[in-house]
Amino acid sequence: MILSRYERMIARRYLLPGKGEAFIFLVASISLVAVMLGVAALVIVMSVMNGFRAELFDKIVGLNGHAVVQGVGGKLPDWRDIVAQARATPGVTSAVPLIEQPLAATYNGRAEAVLVRGMRVDDIRRNSTIQGKVLMGSLSSITQGSGRIAIGSRLAESLGAQVGSEISLFSPQGQTTPFGTVPRIVSYTVGAIFEIGVYDYDKAYIIMPIEDAQTLLLMGDAAGMVELKTVNADKVGEILKPLADKIGGRAIIQDWRTMNAQLFEALAVERVAMFTVLSIIILVAVFNILSSLIMLVRAKTRDIAILRTMGATRGGLMRIFIVVGTTIGALGTVAGLALGFVFLFYRQGVVNFVQLVTGQDLWDPSIRYLTELPSKTDPIEIIVIALMALVFSFLATLYPAWKAASTDPVQVLRYE
């Protein structure tokens, strides 16, 4: 909006009122701070929720793939053929055979429910979700027939186990006797302790070579499933349709949307709800701009009347007050974006400080899934938030600006 020289001068004068107008300046400052806090709150919450979804998706998909081929009865005797067919399917980037079975683990009198995952040794070392997440020990020690396994950090903590500790796994798949089935109890040495960052995985997962898992569960040469990854997780159904047609009757395919549908749907609903609720905060802040401009117009009625008699146009007066209100909104928006980015940069420190001061555990991994507060800023969302704050601020200026432009100098100056 282009202003003339005198309009810019008056707009600056109204943005920085004199000594006798401190109250109007205070109200305008409160409006700016309110917009800043509203924008910052929206940026912070949306970035955290985006980060939460992204972290969960990366880590869940990192261990479970975009889809899994599951055999009827829980076994895939012809898994090599399925792996070959999957790798020949356009759009499939990897096909990893594995075994996954819930069992019980004990160490020094402590018992925990665990999820044993058997993978080929090369697949264990290539897995991007596990790489770089080893806290103690080494994945290179996990080899076929070595009797060594890798366990999650929370599981190690619950059992009191460390690298070198021998834990026992109970398998219901045992020898059949006249008195029933005798469960198998096999001891393994902890070769590595990892922390993926998802509480449920770190609390339960035990990773071992697939050959050792086959021996433990008496599965022969069969695998339990084949984990698949594709070039596009959102189009996994389309990509895997040819493979599903080929293996129909022998196995079924479940993708990540089916396996984690409730979790990701809940996150999507919560994301929309939080955006709507926090947008109301910006709307309330904009009402402060409206009220401060109305007060400014009332306080400057005499000045406006004089300007009208000196030749100021209605359009010029409207532009002045629109610029004043929009400037407050713009400054609040920029300050809010800056505050939001600073908070996100130091988010974990802020959480730790609040926990220290209050003595409360604000981020319990057993409830929040993740061990740290995540964040992922979406540039498109930031632009939408900024534009929304600016548009609301502009709309809030229209009525006060029209009221100022409608001032009748004759009526105002009659008794002056």
Tab-separated table of C-alpha atoms in Angstrom:
chain	number	residue	atom	x	y	z
A	1	MET	CA	0.000	0.000	0.000
A	2	ILE	CA	1.583	3.261	-1.224
A	3	LEU	CA	1.336	6.213	1.155
A	4	SER	CA	2.061	9.836	0.488
A	5	ARG	CA	4.704	11.638	2.522
A	6	TYR	CA	2.266	13.181	4.996
A	7	GLU	CA	0.400	9.873	5.377
A	8	ARG	CA	3.659	8.103	6.286
A	9	MET	CA	4.445	10.851	8.798
A	10	ILE	CA	1.035	10.559	10.489
A	11	ALA	CA	1.183	6.748	10.491
A	12	ARG	CA	4.586	6.869	12.259
A	13	ARG	CA	3.157	9.398	14.715
A	14	TYR	CA	0.241	7.109	15.563
A	15	LEU	CA	2.498	4.054	15.894
A	16	LEU	CA	4.739	5.928	18.360
A	17	PRO	CA	2.349	8.187	20.326
A	18	GLY	CA	3.497	10.975	22.605
A	19	LYS	CA	3.748	11.145	26.363
A	20	GLY	CA	0.098	11.900	26.898
A	21	GLU	CA	-0.950	8.835	24.883
A	22	ALA	CA	0.900	6.155	26.805
A	23	PHE	CA	-2.263	4.124	27.352
A	24	ILE	CA	-2.919	3.797	23.612
A	25	PHE	CA	0.709	2.752	23.099
A	26	LEU	CA	0.326	0.163	25.874
A	27	VAL	CA	-2.780	-1.326	24.251
A	28	ALA	CA	-1.035	-1.445	20.865
A	29	SER	CA	2.002	-3.125	22.468
A	30	ILE	CA	-0.254	-5.714	24.095
A	31	SER	CA	-1.819	-6.360	20.683
A	32	LEU	CA	1.633	-6.908	19.161
A	33	VAL	CA	2.655	-9.294	21.952
A	34	ALA	CA	-0.638	-11.181	21.650
A	35	VAL	CA	-0.116	-11.718	17.917
A	36	MET	CA	3.477	-12.761	18.579
A	37	LEU	CA	2.451	-15.369	21.161
A	38	GLY	CA	-0.367	-16.690	18.992
A	39	VAL	CA	1.874	-17.126	15.959
A	40	ALA	CA	4.669	-18.644	18.069
A	41	ALA	CA	2.256	-21.113	19.695
A	42	LEU	CA	0.923	-22.213	16.314
A	43	VAL	CA	4.414	-22.603	14.819
A	44	ILE	CA	5.678	-24.566	17.823
A	45	VAL	CA	2.722	-26.932	18.129
A	46	MET	CA	2.437	-27.662	14.412
A	47	SER	CA	6.199	-28.255	14.092
A	48	VAL	CA	6.208	-30.582	17.095
A	49	MET	CA	3.230	-32.543	15.765
A	50	ASN	CA	4.823	-32.796	12.321
A	51	GLY	CA	8.034	-33.964	13.980
A	52	PHE	CA	6.130	-36.491	16.070
A	53	ARG	CA	4.494	-37.991	12.993
A	54	ALA	CA	7.724	-37.953	10.966
A	55	GLU	CA	9.776	-39.570	13.746
A	56	LEU	CA	7.173	-42.264	14.345
A	57	PHE	CA	6.849	-42.928	10.634
A	58	ASP	CA	10.606	-43.103	10.058
A	59	LYS	CA	11.243	-45.418	12.985
A	60	ILE	CA	8.183	-47.623	12.617
A	61	VAL	CA	8.739	-47.967	8.878
A	62	GLY	CA	12.469	-48.347	9.478
A	63	LEU	CA	11.858	-51.541	11.418
A	64	ASN	CA	8.631	-52.783	9.835
A	65	GLY	CA	9.008	-51.549	6.265
A	66	HIS	CA	6.299	-50.056	4.089
A	67	ALA	CA	4.584	-53.451	3.975
A	68	VAL	CA	5.053	-57.067	5.025
A	69	VAL	CA	4.247	-60.324	3.285
A	70	GLN	CA	2.869	-62.702	5.909
A	71	GLY	CA	2.524	-66.404	5.368
A	72	VAL	CA	-0.661	-68.312	6.086
A	73	GLY	CA	-0.193	-69.934	9.499
A	74	GLY	CA	2.671	-67.586	10.340
A	75	LYS	CA	5.267	-69.319	8.146
A	76	LEU	CA	6.747	-68.730	4.712
A	77	PRO	CA	8.549	-71.924	3.587
A	78	ASP	CA	9.102	-70.470	0.110
A	79	TRP	CA	10.342	-67.100	1.299
A	80	ARG	CA	13.262	-67.100	-1.137
A	81	ASP	CA	10.867	-67.247	-4.071
A	82	ILE	CA	8.771	-64.413	-2.594
A	83	VAL	CA	11.883	-62.298	-2.006
A	84	ALA	CA	12.912	-62.803	-5.643
A	85	GLN	CA	9.429	-61.899	-6.906
A	86	ALA	CA	9.297	-58.829	-4.658
A	87	ARG	CA	12.666	-57.541	-5.835
A	88	ALA	CA	11.539	-57.999	-9.448
A	89	THR	CA	8.449	-55.855	-8.800
A	90	PRO	CA	8.863	-52.262	-10.103
A	91	GLY	CA	8.955	-49.759	-7.264
A	92	VAL	CA	10.163	-52.204	-4.581
A	93	THR	CA	13.546	-51.152	-3.192
A	94	SER	CA	14.166	-53.958	-0.688
A	95	ALA	CA	12.745	-57.296	0.447
A	96	VAL	CA	14.024	-58.614	3.769
A	97	PRO	CA	13.011	-61.999	5.223
A	98	LEU	CA	12.567	-62.087	8.969
A	99	ILE	CA	10.991	-63.888	11.907
A	100	GLU	CA	9.077	-62.046	14.611
A	101	GLN	CA	7.745	-63.816	17.679
A	102	PRO	CA	6.638	-62.669	21.150
A	103	LEU	CA	8.426	-64.583	23.906
A	104	ALA	CA	9.538	-64.109	27.521
A	105	ALA	CA	13.047	-63.199	28.699
A	106	THR	CA	14.591	-63.598	32.159
A	107	TYR	CA	17.785	-62.399	33.799
A	108	ASN	CA	18.728	-62.571	37.476
A	109	GLY	CA	15.166	-63.362	38.507
A	110	ARG	CA	13.606	-60.588	36.433
A	111	ALA	CA	11.191	-61.427	33.617
A	112	GLU	CA	9.954	-59.293	30.729
A	113	ALA	CA	7.761	-59.851	27.682
A	114	VAL	CA	9.888	-59.437	24.551
A	115	LEU	CA	9.545	-59.496	20.786
A	116	VAL	CA	12.265	-61.577	19.171
A	117	ARG	CA	13.171	-60.540	15.642
A	118	GLY	CA	15.342	-62.766	13.503
A	119	MET	CA	17.079	-61.128	10.532
A	120	ARG	CA	19.915	-62.043	8.233
A	121	VAL	CA	23.201	-60.738	9.600
A	122	ASP	CA	23.807	-58.463	6.613
A	123	ASP	CA	20.294	-57.013	6.959
A	124	ILE	CA	20.879	-56.285	10.642
A	125	ARG	CA	24.032	-54.320	9.877
A	126	ARG	CA	22.471	-52.477	6.925
A	127	ASN	CA	19.296	-51.460	8.762
A	128	SER	CA	19.315	-47.641	8.845
A	129	THR	CA	17.074	-47.513	11.932
A	130	ILE	CA	19.543	-49.517	14.032
A	131	GLN	CA	22.762	-48.122	12.547
A	132	GLY	CA	24.231	-45.436	14.754
A	133	LYS	CA	21.807	-46.272	17.575
A	134	VAL	CA	24.037	-48.760	19.394
A	135	LEU	CA	24.804	-47.503	22.904
A	136	MET	CA	26.992	-50.377	24.081
A	137	GLY	CA	28.670	-53.289	22.344
A	138	SER	CA	28.766	-53.785	18.580
A	139	LEU	CA	26.487	-55.230	15.931
A	140	SER	CA	29.525	-56.918	14.388
A	141	SER	CA	29.438	-59.403	17.269
A	142	ILE	CA	25.971	-60.604	16.194
A	143	THR	CA	26.798	-63.492	13.881
A	144	GLN	CA	25.193	-66.813	13.044
A	145	GLY	CA	25.783	-69.422	15.735
A	146	SER	CA	27.608	-66.978	18.039
A	147	GLY	CA	24.805	-67.022	20.588
A	148	ARG	CA	24.897	-63.217	20.751
A	149	ILE	CA	21.899	-60.924	20.458
A	150	ALA	CA	21.130	-57.187	20.447
A	151	ILE	CA	18.502	-55.828	22.867
A	152	GLY	CA	16.739	-52.489	23.371
A	153	SER	CA	18.008	-50.068	26.003
A	154	ARG	CA	14.747	-50.001	27.987
A	155	LEU	CA	14.667	-53.788	28.053
A	156	ALA	CA	18.266	-53.874	29.262
A	157	GLU	CA	17.328	-51.393	31.977
A	158	SER	CA	14.285	-53.421	33.048
A	159	LEU	CA	16.254	-56.660	33.212
A	160	GLY	CA	19.379	-55.082	34.659
A	161	ALA	CA	21.388	-56.591	31.813
A	162	GLN	CA	24.570	-55.250	30.198
A	163	VAL	CA	26.794	-56.238	27.312
A	164	GLY	CA	28.100	-59.702	28.185
A	165	SER	CA	25.101	-60.642	30.327
A	166	GLU	CA	23.402	-63.964	29.579
A	167	ILE	CA	19.636	-63.781	29.348
A	168	SER	CA	17.273	-66.720	28.876
A	169	LEU	CA	14.467	-66.849	26.325
A	170	PHE	CA	11.410	-69.013	26.886
A	171	SER	CA	9.830	-70.471	23.754
A	172	PRO	CA	6.558	-72.452	23.871
A	173	GLN	CA	7.735	-74.307	20.760
A	174	GLY	CA	9.419	-77.260	22.454
A	175	GLN	CA	9.620	-81.013	22.413
A	176	THR	CA	6.406	-83.003	22.682
A	177	THR	CA	6.339	-85.588	25.501
A	178	PRO	CA	3.648	-87.870	26.927
A	179	PHE	CA	3.073	-85.155	29.518
A	180	GLY	CA	2.676	-82.359	26.955
A	181	THR	CA	4.953	-79.865	25.245
A	182	VAL	CA	8.069	-78.879	27.161
A	183	PRO	CA	8.976	-75.210	26.548
A	184	ARG	CA	12.448	-74.476	25.286
A	185	ILE	CA	14.756	-72.325	27.411
A	186	VAL	CA	17.791	-71.042	25.551
A	187	SER	CA	20.432	-68.680	26.893
A	188	TYR	CA	22.004	-65.914	24.786
A	189	THR	CA	24.759	-63.384	25.441
A	190	VAL	CA	24.014	-59.687	25.014
A	191	GLY	CA	26.354	-58.440	22.308
A	192	ALA	CA	24.868	-54.978	21.768
A	193	ILE	CA	22.383	-52.596	23.352
A	194	PHE	CA	20.584	-50.159	21.033
A	195	GLU	CA	18.185	-47.267	21.478
A	196	ILE	CA	15.963	-46.562	18.495
A	197	GLY	CA	14.040	-43.799	20.244
A	198	VAL	CA	10.584	-45.418	20.196
A	199	TYR	CA	9.792	-46.582	23.713
A	200	ASP	CA	7.818	-49.704	22.751
A	201	TYR	CA	10.640	-50.946	20.543
A	202	ASP	CA	13.422	-50.180	23.008
A	203	LYS	CA	11.379	-51.892	25.728
A	204	ALA	CA	10.721	-55.158	23.895
A	205	TYR	CA	12.932	-55.829	20.881
A	206	ILE	CA	15.570	-58.534	20.760
A	207	ILE	CA	17.404	-58.914	17.463
A	208	MET	CA	19.261	-62.066	16.477
A	209	PRO	CA	20.394	-63.825	13.277
A	210	ILE	CA	17.478	-65.440	11.465
A	211	GLU	CA	19.145	-68.858	11.616
A	212	ASP	CA	19.288	-68.678	15.425
A	213	ALA	CA	15.627	-67.619	15.523
A	214	GLN	CA	14.683	-70.566	13.309
A	215	THR	CA	16.498	-72.909	15.686
A	216	LEU	CA	14.924	-71.326	18.773
A	217	LEU	CA	11.396	-71.529	17.359
A	218	LEU	CA	11.867	-74.893	15.571
A	219	MET	CA	10.883	-73.370	12.223
A	220	GLY	CA	13.329	-75.254	10.055
A	221	ASP	CA	14.230	-73.149	7.011
A	222	ALA	CA	10.993	-71.122	7.022
A	223	ALA	CA	10.687	-67.383	7.604
A	224	GLY	CA	7.789	-65.639	9.289
A	225	MET	CA	7.396	-62.721	6.886
A	226	VAL	CA	9.133	-60.624	4.257
A	227	GLU	CA	9.530	-56.902	4.932
A	228	LEU	CA	9.143	-54.687	1.874
A	229	LYS	CA	10.182	-51.095	1.182
A	230	THR	CA	9.080	-49.092	-1.829
A	231	VAL	CA	9.997	-45.866	-3.586
A	232	ASN	CA	6.842	-44.136	-2.307
A	233	ALA	CA	5.195	-45.058	0.990
A	234	ASP	CA	1.988	-43.215	0.063
A	235	LYS	CA	1.538	-45.338	-3.091
A	236	VAL	CA	2.511	-48.650	-1.539
A	237	GLY	CA	-0.841	-50.261	-2.448
A	238	GLU	CA	-0.475	-49.478	-6.140
A	239	ILE	CA	3.155	-50.571	-6.233
A	240	LEU	CA	2.546	-53.921	-4.531
A	241	LYS	CA	-0.666	-54.871	-6.364
A	242	PRO	CA	1.177	-56.963	-9.015
A	243	LEU	CA	3.008	-58.841	-6.244
A	244	ALA	CA	-0.226	-59.420	-4.316
A	245	ASP	CA	-1.773	-60.996	-7.418
A	246	LYS	CA	1.196	-63.355	-7.798
A	247	ILE	CA	1.324	-64.620	-4.213
A	248	GLY	CA	-2.430	-64.746	-3.596
A	249	GLY	CA	-3.388	-67.892	-1.668
A	250	ARG	CA	0.096	-68.401	-0.276
A	251	ALA	CA	0.478	-65.169	1.665
A	252	ILE	CA	-1.115	-61.791	2.308
A	253	ILE	CA	0.338	-58.284	2.128
A	254	GLN	CA	-0.261	-55.682	4.855
A	255	ASP	CA	1.051	-52.147	4.390
A	256	TRP	CA	1.999	-49.567	7.028
A	257	ARG	CA	-1.370	-47.824	6.773
A	258	THR	CA	-3.189	-51.003	7.776
A	259	MET	CA	-0.758	-51.950	10.539
A	260	ASN	CA	-0.678	-48.477	12.137
A	261	ALA	CA	-3.973	-47.025	10.910
A	262	GLN	CA	-5.358	-45.984	14.293
A	263	LEU	CA	-2.151	-44.262	15.401
A	264	PHE	CA	-1.640	-42.159	12.265
A	265	GLU	CA	-5.350	-41.333	11.932
A	266	ALA	CA	-5.370	-40.100	15.531
A	267	LEU	CA	-2.319	-37.938	14.834
A	268	ALA	CA	-3.955	-36.465	11.721
A	269	VAL	CA	-7.174	-35.618	13.588
A	270	GLU	CA	-5.236	-34.111	16.498
A	271	ARG	CA	-3.143	-32.046	14.087
A	272	VAL	CA	-6.224	-30.473	12.476
A	273	ALA	CA	-7.857	-29.899	15.866
A	274	MET	CA	-4.778	-28.184	17.314
A	275	PHE	CA	-4.388	-25.959	14.246
A	276	THR	CA	-8.020	-24.865	14.552
A	277	VAL	CA	-7.848	-24.212	18.291
A	278	LEU	CA	-4.575	-22.294	18.141
A	279	SER	CA	-5.804	-20.238	15.199
A	280	ILE	CA	-8.429	-18.868	17.571
A	281	ILE	CA	-5.591	-17.481	19.706
A	282	ILE	CA	-4.429	-15.408	16.733
A	283	LEU	CA	-8.013	-14.297	16.135
A	284	VAL	CA	-8.295	-13.135	19.750
A	285	ALA	CA	-4.984	-11.283	19.390
A	286	VAL	CA	-6.297	-9.547	16.270
A	287	PHE	CA	-9.320	-8.333	18.227
A	288	ASN	CA	-6.821	-6.504	20.418
A	289	ILE	CA	-5.604	-4.681	17.300
A	290	LEU	CA	-9.203	-3.806	16.511
A	291	SER	CA	-9.835	-2.421	20.002
A	292	SER	CA	-6.567	-0.439	20.062
A	293	LEU	CA	-7.372	1.166	16.691
A	294	ILE	CA	-10.879	2.059	17.817
A	295	MET	CA	-9.382	3.728	20.886
A	296	LEU	CA	-6.866	5.524	18.670
A	297	VAL	CA	-9.608	6.814	16.383
A	298	ARG	CA	-11.617	8.040	19.359
A	299	ALA	CA	-8.574	9.777	20.845
A	300	LYS	CA	-7.626	11.383	17.517
A	301	THR	CA	-11.088	12.486	16.427
A	302	ARG	CA	-10.157	16.189	16.648
A	303	ASP	CA	-6.895	15.632	14.747
A	304	ILE	CA	-8.747	13.694	12.060
A	305	ALA	CA	-11.290	16.512	11.700
A	306	ILE	CA	-8.494	19.059	11.291
A	307	LEU	CA	-6.794	16.880	8.684
A	308	ARG	CA	-10.072	16.672	6.777
A	309	THR	CA	-10.425	20.455	6.762
A	310	MET	CA	-6.844	20.731	5.486
A	311	GLY	CA	-7.691	18.545	2.505
A	312	ALA	CA	-6.978	14.995	3.652
A	313	THR	CA	-9.105	12.534	1.686
A	314	ARG	CA	-11.208	9.736	3.112
A	315	GLY	CA	-9.025	7.243	1.242
A	316	GLY	CA	-5.876	8.754	2.740
A	317	LEU	CA	-7.238	8.454	6.285
A	318	MET	CA	-8.282	4.856	5.662
A	319	ARG	CA	-4.795	4.021	4.376
A	320	ILE	CA	-3.199	5.561	7.471
A	321	PHE	CA	-5.155	3.449	9.935
A	322	ILE	CA	-4.922	0.308	7.792
A	323	VAL	CA	-1.135	0.698	7.716
A	324	VAL	CA	-0.979	1.305	11.484
A	325	GLY	CA	-2.972	-1.852	12.296
A	326	THR	CA	-1.306	-4.002	9.669
A	327	THR	CA	2.143	-2.885	10.858
A	328	ILE	CA	1.297	-4.015	14.396
A	329	GLY	CA	0.145	-7.379	13.013
A	330	ALA	CA	3.207	-7.742	10.781
A	331	LEU	CA	5.657	-6.932	13.582
A	332	GLY	CA	3.835	-9.389	15.862
A	333	THR	CA	3.949	-12.066	13.145
A	334	VAL	CA	7.698	-11.648	12.535
A	335	ALA	CA	8.404	-11.651	16.276
A	336	GLY	CA	6.199	-14.731	16.693
A	337	LEU	CA	8.027	-16.619	13.951
A	338	ALA	CA	11.375	-15.723	15.529
A	339	LEU	CA	10.193	-16.762	18.992
A	340	GLY	CA	8.801	-20.019	17.627
A	341	PHE	CA	12.049	-20.936	15.851
A	342	VAL	CA	14.136	-20.118	18.938
A	343	PHE	CA	11.865	-22.264	21.123
A	344	LEU	CA	12.042	-25.170	18.673
A	345	PHE	CA	15.843	-24.951	18.554
A	346	TYR	CA	16.072	-25.179	22.353
A	347	ARG	CA	12.925	-27.295	22.820
A	348	GLN	CA	14.525	-30.196	24.682
A	349	GLY	CA	16.376	-27.819	26.992
A	350	VAL	CA	13.097	-26.028	27.721
A	351	VAL	CA	11.388	-29.331	28.524
A	352	ASN	CA	14.248	-30.365	30.816
A	353	PHE	CA	14.197	-26.984	32.573
A	354	VAL	CA	10.437	-27.123	33.182
A	355	GLN	CA	10.773	-30.681	34.474
A	356	LEU	CA	13.549	-29.574	36.812
A	357	VAL	CA	11.523	-26.633	38.140
A	358	THR	CA	8.193	-28.455	38.517
A	359	GLY	CA	9.530	-31.872	39.444
A	360	GLN	CA	7.107	-33.418	36.941
A	361	ASP	CA	7.974	-35.799	34.111
A	362	LEU	CA	6.501	-33.911	31.150
A	363	TRP	CA	7.797	-36.297	28.508
A	364	ASP	CA	7.324	-39.862	29.702
A	365	PRO	CA	8.516	-42.097	26.820
A	366	SER	CA	6.170	-44.896	27.910
A	367	ILE	CA	3.251	-42.583	27.079
A	368	ARG	CA	4.700	-40.425	24.287
A	369	TYR	CA	6.366	-43.313	22.345
A	370	LEU	CA	9.443	-41.189	21.601
A	371	THR	CA	12.297	-40.504	24.019
A	372	GLU	CA	12.756	-36.836	23.020
A	373	LEU	CA	10.491	-34.001	21.902
A	374	PRO	CA	10.660	-34.024	18.075
A	375	SER	CA	10.253	-31.151	15.649
A	376	LYS	CA	9.867	-30.789	11.892
A	377	THR	CA	9.025	-27.396	10.412
A	378	ASP	CA	6.949	-27.361	7.239
A	379	PRO	CA	7.713	-24.209	5.169
A	380	ILE	CA	4.235	-24.293	3.593
A	381	GLU	CA	2.593	-24.290	7.031
A	382	ILE	CA	4.790	-21.412	8.176
A	383	ILE	CA	3.732	-19.366	5.143
A	384	VAL	CA	0.065	-20.189	5.786
A	385	ILE	CA	0.364	-19.178	9.461
A	386	ALA	CA	2.078	-15.888	8.580
A	387	LEU	CA	-0.444	-15.072	5.847
A	388	MET	CA	-3.346	-15.935	8.144
A	389	ALA	CA	-2.047	-13.577	10.852
A	390	LEU	CA	-1.501	-10.786	8.310
A	391	VAL	CA	-4.934	-11.227	6.712
A	392	PHE	CA	-6.657	-11.242	10.108
A	393	SER	CA	-4.716	-8.119	11.082
A	394	PHE	CA	-5.722	-6.387	7.849
A	395	LEU	CA	-9.392	-7.262	8.290
A	396	ALA	CA	-9.301	-5.935	11.856
A	397	THR	CA	-8.235	-2.501	10.560
A	398	LEU	CA	-11.119	-2.016	8.136
A	399	TYR	CA	-13.800	-0.910	10.583
A	400	PRO	CA	-11.630	1.589	12.545
A	401	ALA	CA	-10.225	2.942	9.262
A	402	TRP	CA	-13.733	3.378	7.835
A	403	LYS	CA	-14.838	5.028	11.094
A	404	ALA	CA	-11.936	7.501	10.870
A	405	ALA	CA	-12.634	8.246	7.221
A	406	SER	CA	-16.302	8.841	8.034
A	407	THR	CA	-15.529	11.574	10.574
A	408	ASP	CA	-17.525	14.730	9.891
A	409	PRO	CA	-15.209	17.696	10.586
A	410	VAL	CA	-18.156	20.103	10.915
A	411	GLN	CA	-19.740	18.112	13.729
A	412	VAL	CA	-16.432	17.542	15.535
A	413	LEU	CA	-15.182	21.153	15.340
A	414	ARG	CA	-18.526	22.848	15.933
A	415	TYR	CA	-17.899	23.335	19.649
A	416	GLU	CA	-14.112	23.714	19.460
